[in-house]
Short mmCIF file of C-alpha atoms in Angstrom, two decimals:
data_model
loop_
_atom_site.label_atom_id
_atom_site.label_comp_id
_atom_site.label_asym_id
_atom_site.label_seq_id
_atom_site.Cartn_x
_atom_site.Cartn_y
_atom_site.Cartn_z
CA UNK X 9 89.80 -10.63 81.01
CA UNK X 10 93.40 -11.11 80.44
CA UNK X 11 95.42 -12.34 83.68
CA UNK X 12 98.26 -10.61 84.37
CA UNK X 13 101.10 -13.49 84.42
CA UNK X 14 103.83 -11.23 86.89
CA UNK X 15 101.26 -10.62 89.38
CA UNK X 16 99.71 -14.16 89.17
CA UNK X 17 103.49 -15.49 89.57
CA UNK X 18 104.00 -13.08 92.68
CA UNK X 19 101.01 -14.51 94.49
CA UNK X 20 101.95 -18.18 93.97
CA UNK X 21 106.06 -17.03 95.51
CA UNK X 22 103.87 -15.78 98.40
CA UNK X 23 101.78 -18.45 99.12
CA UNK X 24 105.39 -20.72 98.53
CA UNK X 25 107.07 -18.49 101.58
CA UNK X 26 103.86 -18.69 103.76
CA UNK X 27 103.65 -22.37 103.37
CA UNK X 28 107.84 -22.71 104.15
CA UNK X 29 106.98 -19.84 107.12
CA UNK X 30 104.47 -22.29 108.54
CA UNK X 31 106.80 -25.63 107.98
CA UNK X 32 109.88 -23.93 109.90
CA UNK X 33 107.14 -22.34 112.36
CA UNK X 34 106.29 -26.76 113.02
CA UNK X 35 109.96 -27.45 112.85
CA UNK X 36 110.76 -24.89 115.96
CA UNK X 37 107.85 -26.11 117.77
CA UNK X 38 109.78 -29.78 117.31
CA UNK X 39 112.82 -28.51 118.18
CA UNK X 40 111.22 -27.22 121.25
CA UNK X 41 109.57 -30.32 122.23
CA UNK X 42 112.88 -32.37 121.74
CA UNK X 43 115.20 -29.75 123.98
CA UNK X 44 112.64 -30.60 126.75
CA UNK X 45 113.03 -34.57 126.09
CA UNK X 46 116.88 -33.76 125.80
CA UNK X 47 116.63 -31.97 128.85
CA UNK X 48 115.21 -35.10 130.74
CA UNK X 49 118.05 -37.15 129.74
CA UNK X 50 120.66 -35.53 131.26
CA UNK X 51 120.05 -32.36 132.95
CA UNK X 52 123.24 -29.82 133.31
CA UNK X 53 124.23 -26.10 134.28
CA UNK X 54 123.11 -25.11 130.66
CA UNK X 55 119.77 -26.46 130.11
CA UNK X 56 117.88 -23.56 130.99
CA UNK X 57 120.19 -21.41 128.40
CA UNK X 58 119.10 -23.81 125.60
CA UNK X 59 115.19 -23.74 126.55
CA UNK X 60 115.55 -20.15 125.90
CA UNK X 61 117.53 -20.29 123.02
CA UNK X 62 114.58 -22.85 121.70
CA UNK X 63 112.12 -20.05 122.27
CA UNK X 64 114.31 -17.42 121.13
CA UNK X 65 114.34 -19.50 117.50
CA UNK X 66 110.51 -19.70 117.82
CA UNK X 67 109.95 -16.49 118.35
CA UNK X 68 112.05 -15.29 115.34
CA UNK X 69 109.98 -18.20 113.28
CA UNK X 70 107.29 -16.40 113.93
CA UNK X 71 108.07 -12.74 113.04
CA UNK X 72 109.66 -14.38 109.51
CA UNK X 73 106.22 -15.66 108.68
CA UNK X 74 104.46 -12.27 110.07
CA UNK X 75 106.96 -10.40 107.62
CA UNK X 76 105.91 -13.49 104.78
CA UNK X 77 101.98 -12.60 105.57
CA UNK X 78 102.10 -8.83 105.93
CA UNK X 79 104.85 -7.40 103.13
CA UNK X 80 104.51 -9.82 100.61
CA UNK F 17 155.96 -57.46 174.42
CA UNK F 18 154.64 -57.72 170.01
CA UNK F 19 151.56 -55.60 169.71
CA UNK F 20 148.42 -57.50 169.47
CA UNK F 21 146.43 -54.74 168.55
CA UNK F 22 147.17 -51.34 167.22
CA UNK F 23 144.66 -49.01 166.12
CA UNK F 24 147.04 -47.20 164.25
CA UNK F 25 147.66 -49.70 162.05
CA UNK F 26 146.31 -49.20 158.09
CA UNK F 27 145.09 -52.13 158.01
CA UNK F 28 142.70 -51.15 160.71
CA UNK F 29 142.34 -47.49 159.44
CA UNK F 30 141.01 -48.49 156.52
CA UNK F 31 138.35 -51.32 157.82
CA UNK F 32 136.93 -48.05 159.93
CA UNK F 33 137.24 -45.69 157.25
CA UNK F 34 134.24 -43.50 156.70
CA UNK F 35 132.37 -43.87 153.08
CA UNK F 36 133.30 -41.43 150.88
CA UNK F 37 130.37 -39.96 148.31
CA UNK F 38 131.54 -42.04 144.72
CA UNK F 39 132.79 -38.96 143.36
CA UNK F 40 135.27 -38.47 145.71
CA UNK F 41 136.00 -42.09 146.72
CA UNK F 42 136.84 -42.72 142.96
CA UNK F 43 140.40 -41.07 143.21
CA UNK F 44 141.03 -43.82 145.84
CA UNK F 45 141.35 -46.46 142.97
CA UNK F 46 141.92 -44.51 140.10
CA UNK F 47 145.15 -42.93 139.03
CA UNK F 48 143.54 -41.38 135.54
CA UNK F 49 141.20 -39.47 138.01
CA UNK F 50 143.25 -38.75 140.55
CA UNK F 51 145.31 -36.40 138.08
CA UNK F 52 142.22 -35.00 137.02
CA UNK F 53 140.19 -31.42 138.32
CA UNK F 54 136.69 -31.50 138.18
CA UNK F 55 134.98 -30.43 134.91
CA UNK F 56 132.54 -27.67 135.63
CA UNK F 57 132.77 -26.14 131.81
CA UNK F 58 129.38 -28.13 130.16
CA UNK F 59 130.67 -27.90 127.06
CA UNK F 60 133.94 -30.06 127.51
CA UNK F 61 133.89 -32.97 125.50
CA UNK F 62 136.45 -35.12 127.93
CA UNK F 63 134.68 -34.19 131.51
CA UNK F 64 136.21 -36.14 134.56
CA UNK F 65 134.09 -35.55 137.79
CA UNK F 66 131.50 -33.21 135.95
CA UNK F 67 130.08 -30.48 138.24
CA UNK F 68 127.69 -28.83 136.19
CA UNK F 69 125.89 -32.49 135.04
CA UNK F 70 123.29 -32.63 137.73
CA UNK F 71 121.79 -36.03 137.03
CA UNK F 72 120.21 -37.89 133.47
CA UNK F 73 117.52 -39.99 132.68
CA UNK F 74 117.53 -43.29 134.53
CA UNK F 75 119.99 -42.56 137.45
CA UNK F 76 120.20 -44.97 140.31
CA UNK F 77 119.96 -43.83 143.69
CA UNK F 78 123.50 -43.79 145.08
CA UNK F 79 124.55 -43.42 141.22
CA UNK F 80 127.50 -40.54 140.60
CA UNK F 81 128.46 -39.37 137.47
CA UNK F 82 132.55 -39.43 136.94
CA UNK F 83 133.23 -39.31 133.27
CA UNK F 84 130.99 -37.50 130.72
CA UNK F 85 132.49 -37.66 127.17
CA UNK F 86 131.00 -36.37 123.76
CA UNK F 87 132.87 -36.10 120.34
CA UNK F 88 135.54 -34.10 120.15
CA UNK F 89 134.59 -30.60 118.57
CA UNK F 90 137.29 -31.14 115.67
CA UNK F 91 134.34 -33.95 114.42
CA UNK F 92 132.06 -30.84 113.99
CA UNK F 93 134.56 -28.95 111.18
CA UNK F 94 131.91 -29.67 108.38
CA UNK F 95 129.10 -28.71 109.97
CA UNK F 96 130.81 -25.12 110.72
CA UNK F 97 131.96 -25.10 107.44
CA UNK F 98 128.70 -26.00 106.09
CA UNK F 99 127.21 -23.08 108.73
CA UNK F 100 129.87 -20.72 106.93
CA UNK F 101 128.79 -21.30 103.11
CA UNK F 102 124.73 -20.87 104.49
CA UNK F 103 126.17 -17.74 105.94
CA UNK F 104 128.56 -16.11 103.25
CA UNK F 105 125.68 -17.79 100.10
CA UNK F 106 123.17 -14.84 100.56
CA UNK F 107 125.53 -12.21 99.36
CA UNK F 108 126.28 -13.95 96.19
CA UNK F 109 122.75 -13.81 95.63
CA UNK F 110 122.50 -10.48 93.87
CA UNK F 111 124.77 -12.45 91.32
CA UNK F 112 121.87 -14.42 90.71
CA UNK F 113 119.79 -13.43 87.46
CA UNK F 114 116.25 -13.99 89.17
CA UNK F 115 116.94 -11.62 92.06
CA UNK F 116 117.22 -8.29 90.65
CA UNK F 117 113.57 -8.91 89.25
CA UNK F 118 112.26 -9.91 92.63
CA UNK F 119 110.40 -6.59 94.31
CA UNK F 120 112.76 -5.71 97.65
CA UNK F 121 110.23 -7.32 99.99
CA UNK F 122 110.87 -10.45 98.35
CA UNK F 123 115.01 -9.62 98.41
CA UNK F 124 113.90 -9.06 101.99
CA UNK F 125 112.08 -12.47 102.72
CA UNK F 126 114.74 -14.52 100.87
CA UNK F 127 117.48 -12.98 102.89
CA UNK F 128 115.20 -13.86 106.16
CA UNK F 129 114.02 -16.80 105.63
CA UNK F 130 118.50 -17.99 104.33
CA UNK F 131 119.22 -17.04 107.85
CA UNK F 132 116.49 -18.02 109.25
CA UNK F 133 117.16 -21.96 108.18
CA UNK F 134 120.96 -21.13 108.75
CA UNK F 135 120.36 -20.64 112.14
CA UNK F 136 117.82 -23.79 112.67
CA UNK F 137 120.97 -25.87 110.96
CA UNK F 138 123.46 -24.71 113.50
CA UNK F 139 120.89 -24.96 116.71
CA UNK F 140 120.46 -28.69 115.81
CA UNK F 141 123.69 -29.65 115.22
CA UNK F 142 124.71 -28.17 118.41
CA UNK F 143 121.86 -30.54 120.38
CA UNK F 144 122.59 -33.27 118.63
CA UNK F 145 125.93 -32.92 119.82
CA UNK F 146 125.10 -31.19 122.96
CA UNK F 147 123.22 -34.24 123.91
CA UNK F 148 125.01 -37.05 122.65
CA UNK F 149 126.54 -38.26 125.15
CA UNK F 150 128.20 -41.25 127.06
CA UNK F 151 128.75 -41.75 130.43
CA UNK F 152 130.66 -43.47 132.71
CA UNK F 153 129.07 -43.78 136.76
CA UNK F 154 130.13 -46.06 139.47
CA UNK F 155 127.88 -48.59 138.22
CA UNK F 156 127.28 -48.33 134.74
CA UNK F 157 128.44 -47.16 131.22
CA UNK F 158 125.75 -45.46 129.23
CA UNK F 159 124.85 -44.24 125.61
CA UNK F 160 122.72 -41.04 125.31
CA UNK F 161 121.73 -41.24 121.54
CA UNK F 162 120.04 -38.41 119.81
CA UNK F 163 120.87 -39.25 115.87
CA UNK F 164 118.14 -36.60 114.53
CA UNK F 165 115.16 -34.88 116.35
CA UNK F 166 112.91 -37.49 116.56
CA UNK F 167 115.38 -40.61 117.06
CA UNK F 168 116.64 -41.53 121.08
CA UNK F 169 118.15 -44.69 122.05
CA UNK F 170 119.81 -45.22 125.22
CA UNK F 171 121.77 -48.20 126.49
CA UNK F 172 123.28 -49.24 129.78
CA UNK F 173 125.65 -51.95 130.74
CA UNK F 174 126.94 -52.58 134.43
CA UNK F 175 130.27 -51.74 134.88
CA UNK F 176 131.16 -55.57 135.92
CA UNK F 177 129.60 -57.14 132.65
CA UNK F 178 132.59 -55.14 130.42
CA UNK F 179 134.34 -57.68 129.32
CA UNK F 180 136.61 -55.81 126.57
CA UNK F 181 137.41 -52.29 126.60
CA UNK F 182 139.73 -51.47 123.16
CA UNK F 183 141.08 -47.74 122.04
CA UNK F 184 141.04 -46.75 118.28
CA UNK F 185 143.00 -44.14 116.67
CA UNK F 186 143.16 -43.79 113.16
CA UNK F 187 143.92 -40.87 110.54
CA UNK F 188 146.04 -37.83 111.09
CA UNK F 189 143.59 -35.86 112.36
CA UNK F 190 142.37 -38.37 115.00
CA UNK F 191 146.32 -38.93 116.11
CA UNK F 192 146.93 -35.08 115.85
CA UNK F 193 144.23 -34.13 117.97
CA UNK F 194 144.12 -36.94 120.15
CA UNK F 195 140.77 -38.10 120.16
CA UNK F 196 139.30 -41.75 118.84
CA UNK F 197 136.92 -44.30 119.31
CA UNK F 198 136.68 -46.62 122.17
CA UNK F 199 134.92 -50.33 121.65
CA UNK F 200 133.41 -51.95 124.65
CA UNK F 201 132.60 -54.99 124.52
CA UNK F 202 129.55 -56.68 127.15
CA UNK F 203 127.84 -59.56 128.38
CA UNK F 204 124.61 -57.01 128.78
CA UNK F 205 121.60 -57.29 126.43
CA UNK F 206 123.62 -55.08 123.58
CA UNK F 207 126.92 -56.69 123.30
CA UNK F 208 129.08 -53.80 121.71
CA UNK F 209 129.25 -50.17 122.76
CA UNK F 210 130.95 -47.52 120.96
CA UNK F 211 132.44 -44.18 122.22
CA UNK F 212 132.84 -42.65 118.88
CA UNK F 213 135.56 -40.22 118.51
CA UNK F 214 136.16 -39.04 122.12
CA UNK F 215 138.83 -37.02 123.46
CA UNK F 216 141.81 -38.98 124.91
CA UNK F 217 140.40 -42.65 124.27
CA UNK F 218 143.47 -44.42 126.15
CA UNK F 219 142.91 -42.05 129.15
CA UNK F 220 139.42 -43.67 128.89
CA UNK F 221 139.97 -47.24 128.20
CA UNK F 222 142.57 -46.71 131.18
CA UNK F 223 139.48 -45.77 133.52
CA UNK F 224 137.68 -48.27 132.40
CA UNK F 225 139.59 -51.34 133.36
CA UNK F 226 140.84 -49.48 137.00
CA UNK F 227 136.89 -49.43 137.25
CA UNK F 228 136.71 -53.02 136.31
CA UNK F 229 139.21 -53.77 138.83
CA UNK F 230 137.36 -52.04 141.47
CA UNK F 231 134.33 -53.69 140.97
CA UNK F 232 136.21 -57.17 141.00
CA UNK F 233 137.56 -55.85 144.56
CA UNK F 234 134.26 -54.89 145.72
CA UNK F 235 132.68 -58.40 144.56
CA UNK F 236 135.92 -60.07 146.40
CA UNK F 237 135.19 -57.92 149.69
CA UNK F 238 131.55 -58.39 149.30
CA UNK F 239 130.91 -54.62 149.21
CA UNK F 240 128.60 -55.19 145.75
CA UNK F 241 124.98 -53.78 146.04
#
């Protein structure tokens, strides 16, 4: 049966942009985990701002690799 | 008949004189803050008397923060000019030969997922500056060090173990803008501490040695803790 190369090639980009969804996904989480060490260092008026900022970034991290998982 | 004793006197008035919170009593022996208003923006890099810094990892009881400094935003022109190319890139990318045989999903994602990674780029780079920080308290001088996410070193050296405090200004844009680095030197467990490119470094170095000065006065009146 002869494999068709395009579609073959389209699957392997989409596993690529899952796998770089799911790194930034871990990266967010991080850069959640260090705004709360941050946080404990020196605590100011805008520290609450930046937690939600933090989960702001996660939550768009998320719908990127929804859109990756769904439409590709 | 020569007054033996007068209340009125200064002399007096001062051995009666109520303790003032270290915030406040600072401006009685230092002329840098004494021309200064409180900071209560927490973005300002040079922050005298900071309102909006409520305390930081490793604060003594009875310990006030009364200079915060961070580097001066003009040290952050290449990473907004790095922020600008991630920014302006995606609409060269039609230009590219690959895209136009990509389906539009996949225009989609790659467009996302630019942005996406533009925005993580600018988030960290504002914490790591955010949160780089040095201050100066009553008591101590201290290094907040963030150099990635994963990387924190602090460092603290009492005030009276300073033993060199020197101001550095090099390059046009550090003399145009008025910000360098200031080298402290200690007798603490780390021997050298750096203020790297802060605004107003001789305004700094300045505090520093009236704060030295104090301390030496305190140790002479016996008022040290």
């Amino acid at each position: 049966m002869p494999v068709d190369l395009t579609e073959l090639f389209f699957s392997f980009l989409k596993v690529l942009f899952e796998i770089a969804g799911v790194l930034y996904l871990i990266f967010s989480v991080v850069v959640i985990r260090q705004i709360h060490i941050m946080q404990k260092s020196l605590v100011t008026s805008f520290s609450k701002q930046l937690k939600l900022i933090g989960f702001i970034h996660i939550g768009l991290a998320i719908l990127v690799l929804l859109f990756f998982i769904v439409s590709l | 008949m020569p007054d033996i004793f007068d209340a009125s006197k200064d002399k007096v008035r001062n051995f009666v004189k109520k303790k003032l919170p270290p915030i406040e009593a600072v401006d009685e022996y230092s002329e840098i803050m004494r021309r200064e208003t409180p900071s209560k923006n927490p973005f300002d890099a040079y922050a005298p008397k900071p309102l909006m810094v409520y305390s930081f990892d490793s604060q003594l009881d009875g310990e006030s923060v009364l200079l915060l400094l961070r580097q001066h935003p003009v040290t952050q022109f290449s990473k907004i000019l790095t922020l600008i190319v991630l920014l302006v890139m995606p609409a060269f990318f039609p230009y590219a030969s690959f895209y136009d045989g990509l389906s539009r999903n996949f225009q989609i994602a790659i467009n996302l997922f630019w942005y996406l990674i533009a925005m993580g780029y600018a988030f960290e780079s504002f914490l790591t500056w955010f949160y780089n920080v040095y201050i100066v308290t009553n008591e101590r001088i201290i290094d907040i060090d963030f150099l990635s996410l994963i990387y924190r070193n602090i460092a603290a050296a009492k005030i009276d173990k300073i033993e060199d405090i020197t101001a550095i200004t090099s390059g046009v844009a550090q003399s145009l803008f008025n910000y360098g680095t200031v080298q402290i030197q200690t007798a603490a467990e780390r021997t050298e501490f750096e203020f790297e490119f802060v605004p107003h470094p001789t305004r700094v170095t300045q505090f520093l040695n009236e704060m030295l000065e104090e301390e030496e006065r305190e140790k002479i009146e016996g008022r040290v803790k």
